[in-house]
Amino acid sequence: MNNKWSRRRFTKAVISAQVLVASGVLTLPLACVETKKTEGDSSINYSQQETLKNAMDEIIPANEKMPSASEIEGVNYILKILAELPDLSPLFISIINKIEAQSLELLNSSFSNLTKGKRIHILTNIEQTEPELFKVLKDFTYESYYTSEKVYELIKYEPHPTGTLGPKMKPFDEKLLDRVKNIPPMYTKI
């Protein structure tokens, strides 16, 4: 994957951050986070990355056809965003801290040590009690997944840059509509 940010990707990240600030989601976690960070330190530590990885894998788990969020390097995607937009780091640290705090409080265990069912229980609880934070986690998980070239290949998606014509489409076959045209109306005429 290209490590450089495209104008579209940068604009999307900036707009996302602005929406978070405007909605108040970004200010709440920033005020709640108690982290000691050195200047320029915008990354999350290994333990936090494990929690994030496990949470992302419960949002998008692997199945027989598709990889999980971590298998397409979803955590690395978020780390790259945090490196480019370090002001978002406290938000992610807040999300991770909420996951860990609820795991310890409700189940007396670290999130990474929980079974799948218990992890889902914790995430469901956070979705209900902290919907804004959960939405950020869910949205970034989906974004990391569905912007991955690995996923593009698996779902047979061909990205086409803005301003190009895109793929050549086959001419539309009008015969495909014949069956629908011959169905009687399914509504009552008034």
Short mmCIF file of N, CA and C in Angstrom, two decimals:
data_model
loop_
_atom_site.label_atom_id
_atom_site.label_comp_id
_atom_site.label_asym_id
_atom_site.label_seq_id
_atom_site.Cartn_x
_atom_site.Cartn_y
_atom_site.Cartn_z
N MET A 1 0.85 -1.18 0.00
CA MET A 1 0.00 0.00 0.00
C MET A 1 0.89 1.24 0.00
N ASN A 2 0.47 2.24 -0.68
CA ASN A 2 1.21 3.49 -0.76
C ASN A 2 1.16 4.19 0.60
N ASN A 3 2.34 4.51 1.16
CA ASN A 3 2.39 5.15 2.48
C ASN A 3 2.10 6.63 2.42
N LYS A 4 2.17 7.23 1.25
CA LYS A 4 1.90 8.66 1.14
C LYS A 4 0.40 8.92 1.18
N TRP A 5 0.08 10.03 1.77
CA TRP A 5 -1.32 10.40 1.87
C TRP A 5 -1.75 11.07 0.58
N SER A 6 -2.87 10.63 0.03
CA SER A 6 -3.45 11.31 -1.12
C SER A 6 -4.23 12.51 -0.61
N ARG A 7 -4.54 13.41 -1.50
CA ARG A 7 -5.33 14.58 -1.12
C ARG A 7 -6.68 14.13 -0.58
N ARG A 8 -7.28 13.12 -1.20
CA ARG A 8 -8.58 12.62 -0.77
C ARG A 8 -8.49 12.03 0.64
N ARG A 9 -7.45 11.23 0.89
CA ARG A 9 -7.29 10.59 2.19
C ARG A 9 -7.05 11.63 3.29
N PHE A 10 -6.21 12.62 2.98
CA PHE A 10 -5.93 13.66 3.95
C PHE A 10 -7.20 14.46 4.25
N THR A 11 -7.93 14.84 3.20
CA THR A 11 -9.17 15.60 3.37
C THR A 11 -10.16 14.80 4.21
N LYS A 12 -10.27 13.51 3.95
CA LYS A 12 -11.18 12.65 4.70
C LYS A 12 -10.79 12.63 6.18
N ALA A 13 -9.50 12.53 6.47
CA ALA A 13 -9.04 12.51 7.87
C ALA A 13 -9.31 13.84 8.56
N VAL A 14 -9.07 14.94 7.84
CA VAL A 14 -9.30 16.26 8.43
C VAL A 14 -10.78 16.47 8.69
N ILE A 15 -11.61 16.09 7.73
CA ILE A 15 -13.07 16.24 7.91
C ILE A 15 -13.55 15.36 9.07
N SER A 16 -13.03 14.14 9.16
CA SER A 16 -13.40 13.27 10.27
C SER A 16 -13.04 13.90 11.61
N ALA A 17 -11.84 14.46 11.69
CA ALA A 17 -11.41 15.10 12.94
C ALA A 17 -12.28 16.31 13.25
N GLN A 18 -12.62 17.10 12.21
CA GLN A 18 -13.46 18.27 12.43
C GLN A 18 -14.85 17.88 12.90
N VAL A 19 -15.39 16.80 12.34
CA VAL A 19 -16.71 16.33 12.76
C VAL A 19 -16.66 15.88 14.22
N LEU A 20 -15.59 15.19 14.58
CA LEU A 20 -15.44 14.75 15.97
C LEU A 20 -15.36 15.93 16.92
N VAL A 21 -14.62 16.95 16.53
CA VAL A 21 -14.50 18.14 17.37
C VAL A 21 -15.85 18.85 17.44
N ALA A 22 -16.50 19.04 16.29
CA ALA A 22 -17.79 19.75 16.26
C ALA A 22 -18.87 19.03 17.05
N SER A 23 -18.83 17.69 17.01
CA SER A 23 -19.86 16.93 17.72
C SER A 23 -19.59 16.81 19.22
N GLY A 24 -18.39 17.21 19.62
CA GLY A 24 -18.04 17.12 21.03
C GLY A 24 -17.43 15.79 21.42
N VAL A 25 -17.38 14.84 20.49
CA VAL A 25 -16.82 13.53 20.79
C VAL A 25 -15.34 13.64 21.12
N LEU A 26 -14.63 14.47 20.39
CA LEU A 26 -13.19 14.57 20.58
C LEU A 26 -12.84 15.27 21.87
N THR A 27 -13.64 16.22 22.32
CA THR A 27 -13.29 16.94 23.54
C THR A 27 -13.49 16.10 24.79
N LEU A 28 -14.52 15.26 24.83
CA LEU A 28 -14.77 14.43 26.00
C LEU A 28 -13.60 13.49 26.29
N PRO A 29 -13.17 12.69 25.32
CA PRO A 29 -12.05 11.80 25.62
C PRO A 29 -10.77 12.56 25.94
N LEU A 30 -10.54 13.69 25.31
CA LEU A 30 -9.33 14.45 25.59
C LEU A 30 -9.31 14.91 27.03
N ALA A 31 -10.45 15.29 27.55
CA ALA A 31 -10.51 15.77 28.92
C ALA A 31 -10.39 14.61 29.92
N CYS A 32 -10.76 13.42 29.50
CA CYS A 32 -10.77 12.28 30.41
C CYS A 32 -9.45 11.51 30.45
N VAL A 33 -8.62 11.66 29.44
CA VAL A 33 -7.40 10.87 29.35
C VAL A 33 -6.35 11.40 30.31
N GLU A 34 -5.79 10.49 31.07
CA GLU A 34 -4.69 10.85 31.97
C GLU A 34 -3.47 10.06 31.53
N THR A 35 -2.75 10.60 30.57
CA THR A 35 -1.55 9.92 30.09
C THR A 35 -0.38 10.87 30.19
N LYS A 36 0.77 10.31 30.51
CA LYS A 36 1.99 11.10 30.54
C LYS A 36 2.74 10.78 29.26
N LYS A 37 2.79 11.75 28.40
CA LYS A 37 3.43 11.55 27.11
C LYS A 37 4.55 12.57 26.94
N THR A 38 5.56 12.14 26.26
CA THR A 38 6.63 13.08 25.94
C THR A 38 6.26 13.78 24.66
N GLU A 39 6.81 14.94 24.45
CA GLU A 39 6.50 15.71 23.26
C GLU A 39 6.87 14.90 22.02
N GLY A 40 5.98 14.86 21.07
CA GLY A 40 6.22 14.12 19.83
C GLY A 40 5.82 12.65 19.92
N ASP A 41 5.45 12.15 21.10
CA ASP A 41 5.05 10.76 21.25
C ASP A 41 3.56 10.66 20.96
N SER A 42 3.22 10.15 19.78
CA SER A 42 1.82 10.08 19.40
C SER A 42 1.36 8.65 19.22
N SER A 43 2.22 7.69 19.55
CA SER A 43 1.83 6.31 19.33
C SER A 43 1.27 5.69 20.60
N ILE A 44 0.65 4.56 20.42
CA ILE A 44 0.13 3.82 21.55
C ILE A 44 1.08 2.66 21.82
N ASN A 45 1.19 2.25 23.07
CA ASN A 45 2.17 1.22 23.43
C ASN A 45 1.70 -0.17 22.99
N TYR A 46 2.59 -1.14 23.16
CA TYR A 46 2.32 -2.51 22.69
C TYR A 46 1.06 -3.09 23.33
N SER A 47 0.91 -2.93 24.63
CA SER A 47 -0.26 -3.46 25.33
C SER A 47 -1.54 -2.83 24.79
N GLN A 48 -1.52 -1.53 24.55
CA GLN A 48 -2.68 -0.84 23.99
C GLN A 48 -2.96 -1.31 22.56
N GLN A 49 -1.89 -1.57 21.80
CA GLN A 49 -2.07 -2.08 20.44
C GLN A 49 -2.73 -3.45 20.45
N GLU A 50 -2.37 -4.29 21.43
CA GLU A 50 -3.00 -5.60 21.55
C GLU A 50 -4.49 -5.48 21.85
N THR A 51 -4.83 -4.56 22.74
CA THR A 51 -6.24 -4.33 23.05
C THR A 51 -6.98 -3.85 21.81
N LEU A 52 -6.38 -2.90 21.10
CA LEU A 52 -6.98 -2.38 19.87
C LEU A 52 -7.14 -3.49 18.83
N LYS A 53 -6.12 -4.30 18.66
CA LYS A 53 -6.15 -5.41 17.70
C LYS A 53 -7.31 -6.36 18.03
N ASN A 54 -7.42 -6.74 19.30
CA ASN A 54 -8.49 -7.67 19.69
C ASN A 54 -9.87 -7.05 19.54
N ALA A 55 -9.99 -5.77 19.83
CA ALA A 55 -11.29 -5.10 19.65
C ALA A 55 -11.65 -5.03 18.17
N MET A 56 -10.68 -4.67 17.34
CA MET A 56 -10.93 -4.59 15.90
C MET A 56 -11.32 -5.96 15.34
N ASP A 57 -10.69 -7.02 15.86
CA ASP A 57 -11.00 -8.37 15.38
C ASP A 57 -12.38 -8.85 15.82
N GLU A 58 -12.93 -8.27 16.87
CA GLU A 58 -14.31 -8.61 17.24
C GLU A 58 -15.30 -7.83 16.39
N ILE A 59 -14.90 -6.65 15.91
CA ILE A 59 -15.78 -5.86 15.03
C ILE A 59 -15.79 -6.47 13.64
N ILE A 60 -14.60 -6.86 13.14
CA ILE A 60 -14.50 -7.55 11.85
C ILE A 60 -13.67 -8.82 12.06
N PRO A 61 -14.35 -9.91 12.43
CA PRO A 61 -13.63 -11.17 12.63
C PRO A 61 -13.34 -11.87 11.30
N ALA A 62 -12.41 -12.79 11.34
CA ALA A 62 -12.11 -13.59 10.15
C ALA A 62 -13.21 -14.62 9.94
N ASN A 63 -13.40 -15.02 8.70
CA ASN A 63 -14.25 -16.16 8.40
C ASN A 63 -13.55 -16.98 7.33
N GLU A 64 -14.23 -17.96 6.78
CA GLU A 64 -13.57 -18.84 5.81
C GLU A 64 -13.18 -18.13 4.51
N LYS A 65 -13.77 -16.98 4.23
CA LYS A 65 -13.47 -16.27 2.98
C LYS A 65 -12.68 -14.98 3.18
N MET A 66 -12.82 -14.37 4.32
CA MET A 66 -12.22 -13.05 4.53
C MET A 66 -11.35 -13.02 5.79
N PRO A 67 -10.27 -12.22 5.77
CA PRO A 67 -9.41 -12.08 6.94
C PRO A 67 -10.04 -11.15 7.98
N SER A 68 -9.50 -11.20 9.18
CA SER A 68 -9.96 -10.28 10.23
C SER A 68 -9.34 -8.91 10.01
N ALA A 69 -9.78 -7.94 10.80
CA ALA A 69 -9.24 -6.58 10.69
C ALA A 69 -7.74 -6.55 10.96
N SER A 70 -7.27 -7.33 11.93
CA SER A 70 -5.83 -7.31 12.23
C SER A 70 -5.02 -8.02 11.15
N GLU A 71 -5.62 -8.97 10.48
CA GLU A 71 -4.89 -9.69 9.44
C GLU A 71 -4.61 -8.82 8.22
N ILE A 72 -5.34 -7.74 8.06
CA ILE A 72 -5.05 -6.80 6.97
C ILE A 72 -4.32 -5.57 7.51
N GLU A 73 -3.79 -5.71 8.74
CA GLU A 73 -2.97 -4.67 9.37
C GLU A 73 -3.76 -3.41 9.73
N GLY A 74 -4.94 -3.63 10.28
CA GLY A 74 -5.79 -2.52 10.71
C GLY A 74 -5.15 -1.66 11.78
N VAL A 75 -4.44 -2.28 12.70
CA VAL A 75 -3.78 -1.50 13.76
C VAL A 75 -2.71 -0.61 13.15
N ASN A 76 -1.94 -1.15 12.21
CA ASN A 76 -0.91 -0.33 11.55
C ASN A 76 -1.52 0.85 10.80
N TYR A 77 -2.69 0.63 10.22
CA TYR A 77 -3.39 1.72 9.54
C TYR A 77 -3.70 2.84 10.53
N ILE A 78 -4.21 2.48 11.69
CA ILE A 78 -4.53 3.49 12.71
C ILE A 78 -3.26 4.16 13.22
N LEU A 79 -2.19 3.38 13.42
CA LEU A 79 -0.93 3.96 13.88
C LEU A 79 -0.39 4.98 12.87
N LYS A 80 -0.56 4.70 11.59
CA LYS A 80 -0.12 5.65 10.57
C LYS A 80 -0.94 6.93 10.63
N ILE A 81 -2.23 6.81 10.85
CA ILE A 81 -3.08 7.99 11.00
C ILE A 81 -2.65 8.79 12.22
N LEU A 82 -2.37 8.11 13.32
CA LEU A 82 -1.95 8.80 14.54
C LEU A 82 -0.60 9.47 14.37
N ALA A 83 0.26 8.90 13.55
CA ALA A 83 1.54 9.54 13.27
C ALA A 83 1.34 10.82 12.47
N GLU A 84 0.37 10.81 11.57
CA GLU A 84 0.07 11.99 10.75
C GLU A 84 -0.79 13.01 11.50
N LEU A 85 -1.68 12.52 12.35
CA LEU A 85 -2.60 13.38 13.09
C LEU A 85 -2.50 13.06 14.58
N PRO A 86 -1.38 13.44 15.22
CA PRO A 86 -1.16 13.08 16.62
C PRO A 86 -2.22 13.60 17.59
N ASP A 87 -2.98 14.61 17.18
CA ASP A 87 -4.05 15.11 18.06
C ASP A 87 -5.16 14.07 18.27
N LEU A 88 -5.21 13.04 17.41
CA LEU A 88 -6.21 11.98 17.58
C LEU A 88 -5.76 10.91 18.58
N SER A 89 -4.48 10.91 18.93
CA SER A 89 -3.96 9.88 19.85
C SER A 89 -4.72 9.82 21.18
N PRO A 90 -4.99 10.95 21.83
CA PRO A 90 -5.74 10.86 23.10
C PRO A 90 -7.12 10.23 22.93
N LEU A 91 -7.73 10.42 21.79
CA LEU A 91 -9.03 9.81 21.53
C LEU A 91 -8.90 8.28 21.52
N PHE A 92 -7.91 7.77 20.81
CA PHE A 92 -7.73 6.32 20.74
C PHE A 92 -7.27 5.76 22.08
N ILE A 93 -6.43 6.48 22.78
CA ILE A 93 -6.01 6.04 24.11
C ILE A 93 -7.22 5.98 25.04
N SER A 94 -8.11 6.94 24.91
CA SER A 94 -9.33 6.94 25.72
C SER A 94 -10.20 5.73 25.41
N ILE A 95 -10.35 5.42 24.14
CA ILE A 95 -11.14 4.25 23.73
C ILE A 95 -10.53 2.98 24.32
N ILE A 96 -9.23 2.83 24.15
CA ILE A 96 -8.54 1.64 24.65
C ILE A 96 -8.64 1.55 26.17
N ASN A 97 -8.45 2.69 26.84
CA ASN A 97 -8.55 2.71 28.30
C ASN A 97 -9.95 2.32 28.78
N LYS A 98 -10.99 2.77 28.05
CA LYS A 98 -12.37 2.40 28.42
C LYS A 98 -12.57 0.89 28.28
N ILE A 99 -12.04 0.32 27.20
CA ILE A 99 -12.16 -1.12 26.98
C ILE A 99 -11.48 -1.88 28.12
N GLU A 100 -10.27 -1.49 28.43
CA GLU A 100 -9.53 -2.16 29.50
C GLU A 100 -10.19 -1.96 30.86
N ALA A 101 -10.64 -0.74 31.14
CA ALA A 101 -11.27 -0.46 32.43
C ALA A 101 -12.52 -1.30 32.63
N GLN A 102 -13.35 -1.40 31.58
CA GLN A 102 -14.57 -2.19 31.71
C GLN A 102 -14.25 -3.68 31.81
N SER A 103 -13.21 -4.13 31.12
CA SER A 103 -12.82 -5.53 31.22
C SER A 103 -12.41 -5.88 32.64
N LEU A 104 -11.61 -5.00 33.24
CA LEU A 104 -11.15 -5.22 34.61
C LEU A 104 -12.29 -5.10 35.61
N GLU A 105 -13.13 -4.09 35.40
CA GLU A 105 -14.23 -3.84 36.34
C GLU A 105 -15.29 -4.94 36.29
N LEU A 106 -15.69 -5.32 35.07
CA LEU A 106 -16.79 -6.28 34.93
C LEU A 106 -16.35 -7.73 34.98
N LEU A 107 -15.14 -8.02 34.48
CA LEU A 107 -14.73 -9.42 34.37
C LEU A 107 -13.39 -9.73 35.04
N ASN A 108 -12.81 -8.71 35.67
CA ASN A 108 -11.57 -8.89 36.43
C ASN A 108 -10.44 -9.48 35.58
N SER A 109 -10.37 -9.06 34.32
CA SER A 109 -9.33 -9.57 33.43
C SER A 109 -9.03 -8.53 32.35
N SER A 110 -7.83 -8.58 31.84
CA SER A 110 -7.46 -7.73 30.71
C SER A 110 -8.27 -8.15 29.49
N PHE A 111 -8.62 -7.21 28.64
CA PHE A 111 -9.42 -7.48 27.45
C PHE A 111 -8.76 -8.55 26.58
N SER A 112 -7.45 -8.49 26.43
CA SER A 112 -6.74 -9.43 25.56
C SER A 112 -6.80 -10.86 26.09
N ASN A 113 -7.07 -11.04 27.38
CA ASN A 113 -7.14 -12.39 27.97
C ASN A 113 -8.55 -12.96 27.97
N LEU A 114 -9.52 -12.19 27.51
CA LEU A 114 -10.91 -12.65 27.53
C LEU A 114 -11.21 -13.56 26.34
N THR A 115 -12.23 -14.38 26.49
CA THR A 115 -12.71 -15.19 25.38
C THR A 115 -13.49 -14.30 24.42
N LYS A 116 -13.75 -14.81 23.24
CA LYS A 116 -14.47 -14.06 22.22
C LYS A 116 -15.82 -13.55 22.74
N GLY A 117 -16.58 -14.40 23.37
CA GLY A 117 -17.89 -14.01 23.88
C GLY A 117 -17.81 -12.90 24.91
N LYS A 118 -16.82 -12.97 25.78
CA LYS A 118 -16.66 -11.94 26.80
C LYS A 118 -16.17 -10.63 26.19
N ARG A 119 -15.34 -10.72 25.17
CA ARG A 119 -14.90 -9.49 24.48
C ARG A 119 -16.10 -8.81 23.83
N ILE A 120 -16.93 -9.60 23.19
CA ILE A 120 -18.13 -9.03 22.57
C ILE A 120 -19.03 -8.39 23.62
N HIS A 121 -19.13 -9.02 24.77
CA HIS A 121 -19.91 -8.45 25.88
C HIS A 121 -19.37 -7.07 26.28
N ILE A 122 -18.06 -6.96 26.41
CA ILE A 122 -17.44 -5.68 26.78
C ILE A 122 -17.69 -4.64 25.70
N LEU A 123 -17.47 -5.00 24.44
CA LEU A 123 -17.67 -4.04 23.35
C LEU A 123 -19.13 -3.63 23.23
N THR A 124 -20.05 -4.56 23.44
CA THR A 124 -21.48 -4.23 23.42
C THR A 124 -21.82 -3.26 24.54
N ASN A 125 -21.23 -3.49 25.69
CA ASN A 125 -21.46 -2.60 26.82
C ASN A 125 -20.92 -1.19 26.51
N ILE A 126 -19.75 -1.11 25.91
CA ILE A 126 -19.19 0.20 25.54
C ILE A 126 -20.04 0.86 24.47
N GLU A 127 -20.54 0.07 23.53
CA GLU A 127 -21.41 0.62 22.49
C GLU A 127 -22.65 1.26 23.11
N GLN A 128 -23.16 0.69 24.19
CA GLN A 128 -24.35 1.21 24.85
C GLN A 128 -24.04 2.37 25.79
N THR A 129 -22.91 2.30 26.50
CA THR A 129 -22.59 3.33 27.49
C THR A 129 -21.76 4.48 26.93
N GLU A 130 -20.99 4.22 25.90
CA GLU A 130 -20.12 5.23 25.28
C GLU A 130 -20.29 5.18 23.76
N PRO A 131 -21.50 5.46 23.25
CA PRO A 131 -21.74 5.27 21.82
C PRO A 131 -20.84 6.10 20.92
N GLU A 132 -20.48 7.31 21.34
CA GLU A 132 -19.61 8.15 20.50
C GLU A 132 -18.22 7.53 20.38
N LEU A 133 -17.69 7.05 21.48
CA LEU A 133 -16.36 6.41 21.43
C LEU A 133 -16.41 5.13 20.62
N PHE A 134 -17.46 4.33 20.82
CA PHE A 134 -17.56 3.09 20.07
C PHE A 134 -17.68 3.36 18.57
N LYS A 135 -18.42 4.40 18.21
CA LYS A 135 -18.57 4.75 16.80
C LYS A 135 -17.22 5.09 16.17
N VAL A 136 -16.37 5.79 16.89
CA VAL A 136 -15.03 6.12 16.37
C VAL A 136 -14.25 4.83 16.12
N LEU A 137 -14.26 3.93 17.09
CA LEU A 137 -13.55 2.66 16.94
C LEU A 137 -14.11 1.87 15.76
N LYS A 138 -15.42 1.77 15.68
CA LYS A 138 -16.06 1.02 14.59
C LYS A 138 -15.75 1.65 13.24
N ASP A 139 -15.88 2.97 13.13
CA ASP A 139 -15.65 3.64 11.86
C ASP A 139 -14.21 3.50 11.38
N PHE A 140 -13.26 3.66 12.28
CA PHE A 140 -11.86 3.51 11.89
C PHE A 140 -11.53 2.05 11.57
N THR A 141 -12.17 1.12 12.23
CA THR A 141 -11.97 -0.30 11.91
C THR A 141 -12.47 -0.58 10.50
N TYR A 142 -13.67 -0.11 10.19
CA TYR A 142 -14.21 -0.31 8.84
C TYR A 142 -13.35 0.39 7.80
N GLU A 143 -12.93 1.61 8.10
CA GLU A 143 -12.09 2.35 7.15
C GLU A 143 -10.79 1.61 6.89
N SER A 144 -10.14 1.12 7.94
CA SER A 144 -8.88 0.40 7.77
C SER A 144 -9.09 -0.85 6.92
N TYR A 145 -10.22 -1.49 7.10
CA TYR A 145 -10.50 -2.74 6.40
C TYR A 145 -10.84 -2.50 4.93
N TYR A 146 -11.79 -1.62 4.70
CA TYR A 146 -12.30 -1.46 3.34
C TYR A 146 -11.50 -0.49 2.48
N THR A 147 -10.38 0.00 2.99
CA THR A 147 -9.45 0.75 2.15
C THR A 147 -8.17 -0.05 1.94
N SER A 148 -8.16 -1.29 2.38
CA SER A 148 -7.00 -2.17 2.23
C SER A 148 -6.98 -2.79 0.84
N GLU A 149 -5.82 -2.74 0.22
CA GLU A 149 -5.67 -3.37 -1.10
C GLU A 149 -5.90 -4.87 -1.03
N LYS A 150 -5.57 -5.49 0.11
CA LYS A 150 -5.81 -6.93 0.28
C LYS A 150 -7.30 -7.23 0.20
N VAL A 151 -8.12 -6.39 0.84
CA VAL A 151 -9.57 -6.59 0.81
C VAL A 151 -10.10 -6.28 -0.59
N TYR A 152 -9.56 -5.24 -1.23
CA TYR A 152 -9.97 -4.94 -2.61
C TYR A 152 -9.85 -6.18 -3.48
N GLU A 153 -8.73 -6.88 -3.36
CA GLU A 153 -8.50 -8.06 -4.19
C GLU A 153 -9.51 -9.16 -3.85
N LEU A 154 -9.78 -9.36 -2.57
CA LEU A 154 -10.69 -10.43 -2.16
C LEU A 154 -12.13 -10.18 -2.58
N ILE A 155 -12.55 -8.91 -2.58
CA ILE A 155 -13.93 -8.61 -2.97
C ILE A 155 -14.03 -8.20 -4.44
N LYS A 156 -12.89 -8.30 -5.13
CA LYS A 156 -12.83 -8.00 -6.58
C LYS A 156 -13.20 -6.54 -6.88
N TYR A 157 -12.78 -5.65 -5.99
CA TYR A 157 -13.03 -4.22 -6.19
C TYR A 157 -11.86 -3.60 -6.93
N GLU A 158 -12.16 -2.83 -7.94
CA GLU A 158 -11.13 -2.13 -8.70
C GLU A 158 -11.26 -0.64 -8.44
N PRO A 159 -10.36 -0.08 -7.62
CA PRO A 159 -10.45 1.36 -7.36
C PRO A 159 -10.04 2.14 -8.61
N HIS A 160 -10.75 3.20 -8.86
CA HIS A 160 -10.42 4.09 -9.98
C HIS A 160 -10.31 5.50 -9.44
N PRO A 161 -9.19 6.15 -9.68
CA PRO A 161 -8.99 7.51 -9.15
C PRO A 161 -10.07 8.48 -9.64
N THR A 162 -10.36 9.46 -8.82
CA THR A 162 -11.30 10.50 -9.19
C THR A 162 -10.82 11.18 -10.46
N GLY A 163 -11.73 11.48 -11.35
CA GLY A 163 -11.36 12.16 -12.59
C GLY A 163 -11.10 11.20 -13.73
N THR A 164 -11.14 9.89 -13.48
CA THR A 164 -10.97 8.93 -14.57
C THR A 164 -12.34 8.37 -14.94
N LEU A 165 -12.42 7.74 -16.07
CA LEU A 165 -13.69 7.20 -16.54
C LEU A 165 -14.12 5.95 -15.78
N GLY A 166 -13.17 5.28 -15.15
CA GLY A 166 -13.51 4.06 -14.43
C GLY A 166 -13.55 2.88 -15.37
N PRO A 167 -14.11 1.78 -14.93
CA PRO A 167 -14.11 0.58 -15.77
C PRO A 167 -15.08 0.72 -16.94
N LYS A 168 -14.78 0.05 -18.01
CA LYS A 168 -15.66 0.04 -19.17
C LYS A 168 -16.83 -0.88 -18.86
N MET A 169 -18.03 -0.35 -18.97
CA MET A 169 -19.23 -1.14 -18.66
C MET A 169 -19.78 -1.79 -19.92
N LYS A 170 -20.35 -2.96 -19.73
CA LYS A 170 -21.01 -3.65 -20.84
C LYS A 170 -22.29 -2.89 -21.16
N PRO A 171 -22.70 -2.87 -22.41
CA PRO A 171 -23.98 -2.21 -22.74
C PRO A 171 -25.13 -2.89 -22.00
N PHE A 172 -26.10 -2.09 -21.58
CA PHE A 172 -27.23 -2.62 -20.83
C PHE A 172 -28.13 -3.44 -21.74
N ASP A 173 -28.53 -4.61 -21.27
CA ASP A 173 -29.40 -5.51 -22.01
C ASP A 173 -30.84 -5.27 -21.57
N GLU A 174 -31.63 -4.65 -22.42
CA GLU A 174 -33.03 -4.33 -22.11
C GLU A 174 -33.87 -5.58 -21.82
N LYS A 175 -33.47 -6.72 -22.35
CA LYS A 175 -34.22 -7.96 -22.14
C LYS A 175 -34.27 -8.35 -20.66
N LEU A 176 -33.32 -7.85 -19.88
CA LEU A 176 -33.30 -8.15 -18.46
C LEU A 176 -34.53 -7.56 -17.74
N LEU A 177 -35.15 -6.55 -18.32
CA LEU A 177 -36.31 -5.92 -17.71
C LEU A 177 -37.63 -6.55 -18.13
N ASP A 178 -37.61 -7.43 -19.12
CA ASP A 178 -38.86 -8.02 -19.63
C ASP A 178 -39.69 -8.68 -18.55
N ARG A 179 -39.09 -9.47 -17.69
CA ARG A 179 -39.83 -10.16 -16.64
C ARG A 179 -40.49 -9.15 -15.71
N VAL A 180 -39.78 -8.10 -15.33
CA VAL A 180 -40.32 -7.10 -14.41
C VAL A 180 -41.44 -6.31 -15.08
N LYS A 181 -41.30 -6.01 -16.36
CA LYS A 181 -42.33 -5.26 -17.09
C LYS A 181 -43.64 -6.05 -17.19
N ASN A 182 -43.54 -7.37 -17.17
CA ASN A 182 -44.72 -8.20 -17.34
C ASN A 182 -45.40 -8.58 -16.02
N ILE A 183 -44.84 -8.17 -14.91
CA ILE A 183 -45.45 -8.43 -13.59
C ILE A 183 -46.60 -7.45 -13.40
N PRO A 184 -47.77 -7.96 -12.97
CA PRO A 184 -48.89 -7.03 -12.73
C PRO A 184 -48.56 -6.09 -11.57
N PRO A 185 -49.21 -4.94 -11.52
CA PRO A 185 -48.95 -3.99 -10.43
C PRO A 185 -49.19 -4.64 -9.07
N MET A 186 -48.35 -4.28 -8.13
CA MET A 186 -48.47 -4.81 -6.77
C MET A 186 -48.98 -3.75 -5.81
N TYR A 187 -49.75 -2.84 -6.34
CA TYR A 187 -50.29 -1.76 -5.53
C TYR A 187 -51.75 -1.60 -5.92
N THR A 188 -52.48 -0.87 -5.10
CA THR A 188 -53.90 -0.63 -5.37
C THR A 188 -54.03 0.73 -6.03
N LYS A 189 -54.68 0.74 -7.19
CA LYS A 189 -54.91 2.02 -7.86
C LYS A 189 -56.06 2.73 -7.17
N ILE A 190 -55.86 4.00 -6.90
CA ILE A 190 -56.89 4.78 -6.20
C ILE A 190 -57.53 5.74 -7.17
#
